[in-house]
mmCIF file of C-alpha atoms in Angstrom:
data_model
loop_
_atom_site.group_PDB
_atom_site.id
_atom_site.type_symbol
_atom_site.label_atom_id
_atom_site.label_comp_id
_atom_site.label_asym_id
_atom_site.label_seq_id
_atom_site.Cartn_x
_atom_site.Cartn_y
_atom_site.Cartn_z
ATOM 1 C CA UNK A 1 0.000 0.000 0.000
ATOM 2 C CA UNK A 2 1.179 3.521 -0.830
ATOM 3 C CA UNK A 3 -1.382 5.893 1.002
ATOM 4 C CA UNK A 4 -0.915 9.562 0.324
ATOM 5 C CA UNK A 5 -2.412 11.242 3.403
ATOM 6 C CA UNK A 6 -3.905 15.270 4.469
ATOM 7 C CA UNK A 7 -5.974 17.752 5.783
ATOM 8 C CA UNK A 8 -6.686 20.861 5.539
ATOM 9 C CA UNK A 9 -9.793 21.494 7.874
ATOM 10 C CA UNK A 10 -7.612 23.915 10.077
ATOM 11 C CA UNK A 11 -5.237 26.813 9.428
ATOM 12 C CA UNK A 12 -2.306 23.961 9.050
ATOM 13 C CA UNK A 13 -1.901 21.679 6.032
ATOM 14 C CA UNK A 14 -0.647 18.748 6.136
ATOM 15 C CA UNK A 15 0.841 16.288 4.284
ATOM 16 C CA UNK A 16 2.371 12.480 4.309
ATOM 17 C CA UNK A 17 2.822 9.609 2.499
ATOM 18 C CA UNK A 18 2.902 5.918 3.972
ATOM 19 C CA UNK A 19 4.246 3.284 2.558
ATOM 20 C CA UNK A 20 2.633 1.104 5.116
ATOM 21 C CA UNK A 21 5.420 0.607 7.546
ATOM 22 C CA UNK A 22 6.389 4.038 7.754
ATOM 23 C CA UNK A 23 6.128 7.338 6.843
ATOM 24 C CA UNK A 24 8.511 8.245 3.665
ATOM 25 C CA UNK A 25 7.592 11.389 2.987
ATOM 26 C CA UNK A 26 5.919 14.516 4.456
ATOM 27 C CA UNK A 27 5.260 18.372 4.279
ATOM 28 C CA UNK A 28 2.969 21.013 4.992
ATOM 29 C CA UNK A 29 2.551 24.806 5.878
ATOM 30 C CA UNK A 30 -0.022 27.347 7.625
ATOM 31 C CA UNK A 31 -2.330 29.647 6.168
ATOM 32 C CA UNK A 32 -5.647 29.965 7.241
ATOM 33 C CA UNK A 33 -6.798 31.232 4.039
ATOM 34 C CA UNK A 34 -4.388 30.160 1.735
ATOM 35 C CA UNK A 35 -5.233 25.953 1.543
ATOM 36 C CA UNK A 36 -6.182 26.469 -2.326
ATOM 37 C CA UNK A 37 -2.475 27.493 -3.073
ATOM 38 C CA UNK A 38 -0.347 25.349 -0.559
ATOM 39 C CA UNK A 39 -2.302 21.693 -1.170
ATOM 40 C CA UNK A 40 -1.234 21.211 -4.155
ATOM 41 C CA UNK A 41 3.093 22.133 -3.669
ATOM 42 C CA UNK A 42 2.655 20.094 -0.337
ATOM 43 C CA UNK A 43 1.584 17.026 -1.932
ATOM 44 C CA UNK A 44 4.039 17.245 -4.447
ATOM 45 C CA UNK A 45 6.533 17.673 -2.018
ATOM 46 C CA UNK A 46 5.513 15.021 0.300
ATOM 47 C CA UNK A 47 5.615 12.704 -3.130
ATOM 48 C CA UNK A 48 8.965 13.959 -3.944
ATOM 49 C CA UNK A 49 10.330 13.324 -0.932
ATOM 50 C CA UNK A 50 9.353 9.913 -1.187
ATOM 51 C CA UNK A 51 10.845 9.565 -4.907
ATOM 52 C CA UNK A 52 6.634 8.710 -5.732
ATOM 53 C CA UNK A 53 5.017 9.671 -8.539
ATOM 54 C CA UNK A 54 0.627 9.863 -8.477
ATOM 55 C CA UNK A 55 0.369 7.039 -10.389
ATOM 56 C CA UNK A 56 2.323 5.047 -7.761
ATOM 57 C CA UNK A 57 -0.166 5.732 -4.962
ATOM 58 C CA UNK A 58 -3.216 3.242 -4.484
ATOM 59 C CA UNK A 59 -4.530 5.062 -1.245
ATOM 60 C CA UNK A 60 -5.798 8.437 -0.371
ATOM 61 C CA UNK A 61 -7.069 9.889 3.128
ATOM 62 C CA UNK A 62 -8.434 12.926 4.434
ATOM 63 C CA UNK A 63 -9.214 14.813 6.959
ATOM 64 C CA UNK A 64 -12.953 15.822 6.546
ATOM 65 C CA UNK A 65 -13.665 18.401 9.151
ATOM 66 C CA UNK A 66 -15.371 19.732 10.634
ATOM 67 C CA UNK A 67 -13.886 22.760 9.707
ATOM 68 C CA UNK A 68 -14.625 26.009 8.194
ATOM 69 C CA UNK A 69 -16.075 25.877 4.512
ATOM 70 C CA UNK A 70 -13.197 26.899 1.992
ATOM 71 C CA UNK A 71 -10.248 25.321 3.475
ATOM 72 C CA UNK A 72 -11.991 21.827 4.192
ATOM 73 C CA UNK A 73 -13.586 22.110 0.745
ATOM 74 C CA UNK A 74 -10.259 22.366 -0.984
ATOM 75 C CA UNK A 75 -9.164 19.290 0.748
ATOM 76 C CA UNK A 76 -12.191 17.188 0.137
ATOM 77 C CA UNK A 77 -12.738 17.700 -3.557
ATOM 78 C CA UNK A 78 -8.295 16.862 -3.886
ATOM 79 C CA UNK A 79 -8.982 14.028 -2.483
ATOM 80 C CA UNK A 80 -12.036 13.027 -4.451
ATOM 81 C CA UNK A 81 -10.384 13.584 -7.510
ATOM 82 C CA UNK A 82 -7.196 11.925 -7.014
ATOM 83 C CA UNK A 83 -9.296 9.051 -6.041
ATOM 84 C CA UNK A 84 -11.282 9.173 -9.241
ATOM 85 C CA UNK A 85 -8.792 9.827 -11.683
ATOM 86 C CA UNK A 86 -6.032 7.898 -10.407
ATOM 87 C CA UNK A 87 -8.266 4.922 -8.860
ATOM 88 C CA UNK A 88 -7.332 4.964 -5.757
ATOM 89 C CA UNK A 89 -9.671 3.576 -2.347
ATOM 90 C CA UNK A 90 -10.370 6.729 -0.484
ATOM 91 C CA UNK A 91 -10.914 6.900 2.954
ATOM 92 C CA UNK A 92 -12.726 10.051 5.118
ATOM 93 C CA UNK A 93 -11.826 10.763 8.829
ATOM 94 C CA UNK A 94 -13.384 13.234 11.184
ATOM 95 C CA UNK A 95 -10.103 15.667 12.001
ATOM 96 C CA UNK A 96 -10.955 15.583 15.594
ATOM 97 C CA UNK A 97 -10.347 11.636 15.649
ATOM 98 C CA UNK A 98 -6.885 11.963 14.271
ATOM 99 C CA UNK A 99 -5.862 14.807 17.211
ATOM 100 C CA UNK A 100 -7.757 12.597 19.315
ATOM 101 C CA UNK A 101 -5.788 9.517 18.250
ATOM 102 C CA UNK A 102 -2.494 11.224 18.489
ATOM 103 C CA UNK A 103 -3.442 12.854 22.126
ATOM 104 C CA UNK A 104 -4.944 9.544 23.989
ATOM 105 C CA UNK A 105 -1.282 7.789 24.443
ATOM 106 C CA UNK A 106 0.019 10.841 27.136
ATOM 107 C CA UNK A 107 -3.236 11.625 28.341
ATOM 108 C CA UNK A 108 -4.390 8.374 30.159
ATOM 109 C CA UNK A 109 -8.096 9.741 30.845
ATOM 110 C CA UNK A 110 -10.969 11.023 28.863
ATOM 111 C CA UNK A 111 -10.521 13.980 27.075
ATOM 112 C CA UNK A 112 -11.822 16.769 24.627
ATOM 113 C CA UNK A 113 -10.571 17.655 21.329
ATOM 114 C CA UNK A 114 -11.761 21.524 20.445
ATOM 115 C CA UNK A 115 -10.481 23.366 16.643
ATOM 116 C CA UNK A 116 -11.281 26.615 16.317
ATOM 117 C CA UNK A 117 -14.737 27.389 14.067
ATOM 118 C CA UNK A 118 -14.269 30.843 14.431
ATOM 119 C CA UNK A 119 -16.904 33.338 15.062
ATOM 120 C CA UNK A 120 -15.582 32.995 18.556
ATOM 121 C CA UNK A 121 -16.742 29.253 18.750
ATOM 122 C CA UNK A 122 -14.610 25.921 18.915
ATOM 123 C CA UNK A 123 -15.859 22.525 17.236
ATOM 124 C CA UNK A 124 -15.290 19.941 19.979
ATOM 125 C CA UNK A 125 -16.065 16.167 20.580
ATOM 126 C CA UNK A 126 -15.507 14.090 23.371
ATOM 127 C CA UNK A 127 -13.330 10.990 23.489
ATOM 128 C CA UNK A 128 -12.386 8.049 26.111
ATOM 129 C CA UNK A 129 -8.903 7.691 27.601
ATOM 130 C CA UNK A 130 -8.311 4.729 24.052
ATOM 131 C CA UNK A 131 -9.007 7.759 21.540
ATOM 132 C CA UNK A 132 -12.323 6.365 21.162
ATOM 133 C CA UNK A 133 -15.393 9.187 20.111
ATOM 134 C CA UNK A 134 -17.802 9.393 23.040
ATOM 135 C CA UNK A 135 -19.709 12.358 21.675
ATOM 136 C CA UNK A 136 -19.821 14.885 18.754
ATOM 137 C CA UNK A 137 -18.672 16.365 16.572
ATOM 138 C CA UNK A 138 -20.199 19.657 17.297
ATOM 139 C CA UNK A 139 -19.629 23.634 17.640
ATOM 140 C CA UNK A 140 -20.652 25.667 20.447
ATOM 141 C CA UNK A 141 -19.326 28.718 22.686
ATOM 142 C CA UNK A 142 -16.200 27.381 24.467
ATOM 143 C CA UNK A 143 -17.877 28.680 27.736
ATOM 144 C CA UNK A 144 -20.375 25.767 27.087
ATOM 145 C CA UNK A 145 -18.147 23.435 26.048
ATOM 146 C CA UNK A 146 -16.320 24.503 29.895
ATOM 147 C CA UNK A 147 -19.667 24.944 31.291
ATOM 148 C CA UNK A 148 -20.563 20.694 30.307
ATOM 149 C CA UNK A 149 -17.026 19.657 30.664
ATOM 150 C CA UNK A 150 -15.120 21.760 32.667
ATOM 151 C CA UNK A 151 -12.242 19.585 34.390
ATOM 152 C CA UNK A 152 -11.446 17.553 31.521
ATOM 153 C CA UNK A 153 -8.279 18.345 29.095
ATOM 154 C CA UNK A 154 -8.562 19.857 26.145
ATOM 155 C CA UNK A 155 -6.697 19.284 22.832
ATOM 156 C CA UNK A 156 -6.160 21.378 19.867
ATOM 157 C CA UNK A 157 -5.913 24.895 18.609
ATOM 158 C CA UNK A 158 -9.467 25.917 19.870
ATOM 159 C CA UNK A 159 -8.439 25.325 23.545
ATOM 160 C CA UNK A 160 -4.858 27.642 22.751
ATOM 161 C CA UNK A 161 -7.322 29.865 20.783
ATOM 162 C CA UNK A 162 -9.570 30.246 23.863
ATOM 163 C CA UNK A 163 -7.316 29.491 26.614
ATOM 164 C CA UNK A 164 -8.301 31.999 28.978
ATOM 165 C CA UNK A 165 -11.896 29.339 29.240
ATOM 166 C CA UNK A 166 -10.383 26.047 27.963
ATOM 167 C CA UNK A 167 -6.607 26.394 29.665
ATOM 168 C CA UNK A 168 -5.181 25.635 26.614
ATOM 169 C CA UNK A 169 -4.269 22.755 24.598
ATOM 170 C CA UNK A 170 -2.855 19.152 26.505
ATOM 171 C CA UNK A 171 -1.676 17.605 23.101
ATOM 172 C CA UNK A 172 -1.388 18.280 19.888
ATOM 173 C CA UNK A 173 -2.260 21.824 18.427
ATOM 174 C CA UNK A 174 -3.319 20.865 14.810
ATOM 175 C CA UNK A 175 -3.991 17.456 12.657
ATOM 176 C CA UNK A 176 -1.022 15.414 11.690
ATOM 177 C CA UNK A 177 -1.361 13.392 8.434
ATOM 178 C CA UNK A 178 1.228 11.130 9.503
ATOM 179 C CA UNK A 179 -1.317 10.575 12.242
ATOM 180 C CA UNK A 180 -4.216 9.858 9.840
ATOM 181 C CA UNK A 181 -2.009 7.721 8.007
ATOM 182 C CA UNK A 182 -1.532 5.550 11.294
ATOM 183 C CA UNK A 183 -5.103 5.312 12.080
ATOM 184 C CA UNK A 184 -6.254 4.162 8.482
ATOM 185 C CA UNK A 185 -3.856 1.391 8.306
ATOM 186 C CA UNK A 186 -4.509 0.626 11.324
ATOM 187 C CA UNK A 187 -7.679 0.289 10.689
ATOM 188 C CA UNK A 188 -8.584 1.856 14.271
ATOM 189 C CA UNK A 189 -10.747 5.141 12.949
ATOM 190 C CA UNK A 190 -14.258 5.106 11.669
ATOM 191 C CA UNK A 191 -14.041 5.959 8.316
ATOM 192 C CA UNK A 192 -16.167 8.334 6.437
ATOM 193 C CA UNK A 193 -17.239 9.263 2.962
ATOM 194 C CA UNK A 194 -15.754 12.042 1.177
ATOM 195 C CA UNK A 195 -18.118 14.579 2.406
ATOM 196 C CA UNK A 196 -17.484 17.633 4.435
ATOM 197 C CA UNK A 197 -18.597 17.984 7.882
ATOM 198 C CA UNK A 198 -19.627 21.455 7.921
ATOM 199 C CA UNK A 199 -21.476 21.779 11.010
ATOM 200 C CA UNK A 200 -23.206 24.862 10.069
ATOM 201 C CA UNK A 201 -24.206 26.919 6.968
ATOM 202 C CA UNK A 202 -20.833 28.774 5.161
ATOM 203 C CA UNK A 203 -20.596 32.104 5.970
ATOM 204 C CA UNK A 204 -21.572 33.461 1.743
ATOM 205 C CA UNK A 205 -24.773 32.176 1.201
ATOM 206 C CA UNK A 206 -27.281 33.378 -2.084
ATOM 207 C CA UNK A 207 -29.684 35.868 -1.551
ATOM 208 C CA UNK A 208 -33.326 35.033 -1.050
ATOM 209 C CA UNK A 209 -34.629 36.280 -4.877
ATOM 210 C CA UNK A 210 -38.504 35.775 -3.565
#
């Protein structure tokens, strides 16, 4: 298996390839509005690094939110066409699960994994100590995400984003593809279609003509 591997449902991007033992090749960069123009390099990069070309892949996985409409979009439809036009299986994954997967080893107890949504909200789900999904994924005010679970660590950018009401992340700040690359061959994620969990209508919508 050669399983090319990324998200882009937060401000980082991320990139890996797996070659089912280990990771041979990775990149990535930040830019909360600039997924559209860094996806593309990243993945070449990632492929270079591994001395890959496309055609040599049989895998792809992605991250599939939630997370805020244009980024997660641009990672979503890459992946769905790589997968059509190159053949490849495709496999979905929530981005909280692969935080949550690379957070559960230190953390020994249950946890929450929080990204930041924006509009001063986090989207958060809860997970047992094994990096198993006990509830969500939703989006909410992180004073009632603190309000329901105050006491229990928080992971991710939402809870450094918020700090001064989630105390700040525990784990891991943003997805790692090498990460969702782990939990797909390992077979130890839920996996999703290639859909985007939004969570809530994008911000441009059409105008009502009636």
């Amino acid at each position: 298996m050669l399983l090319l591997a990324f998200d882009t449902a937060t401000p980082a991007i991320t990139v890996a390839v797996h070659d089912g033992t280990s990771v041979v090749g990775r990149s990535g960069g930040e830019g909360a509005t600039a997924h559209g123009e860094l996806l593309a390099p990243a993945i070449r990069a990632a492929l270079d690094e591994a001395g890959l070309a496309p055609c040599d892949l049989t895998d792809v996985a992605v991250g599939v939110g939630p997370g805020p409409y244009t980024g997660l979009r641009v990672g979503v439809v890459t992946a769905l066409t790589l997968g059509a036009t190159l053949g490849l299986r495709t496999h979905g994954v929530c981005t909280l699960d692969i935080l949550a997967a690379e957070a559960a080893p230190g953390l020994g107890t249950e946890f929450l994994v929080a990204t930041d949504a924006r509009r001063r909200e986090v989207y958060w789900a809860r997970y047992a100590s094994d990096g198993r999904r006990l509830e969500g994924p939703s989006v909410d005010l992180p004073t009632t995400v603190a309000q329901r679970f105050g006491g229990l660590p928080v992971v991710g950018r939402g809870a450094d984003v918020h700090a001064e009401v989630l105390g700040g992340s525990s784990g891991p700040v943003d997805p790692s593809a090498a990460a969702l690359a782990a939990v797909v061959l390992a077979g130890a994620v839920e996996v999703l279609p290639l859909e985007p969990l939004y969570l809530r209508r994008p911000d441009a919508v059409p105008i009502d003509q009636r």
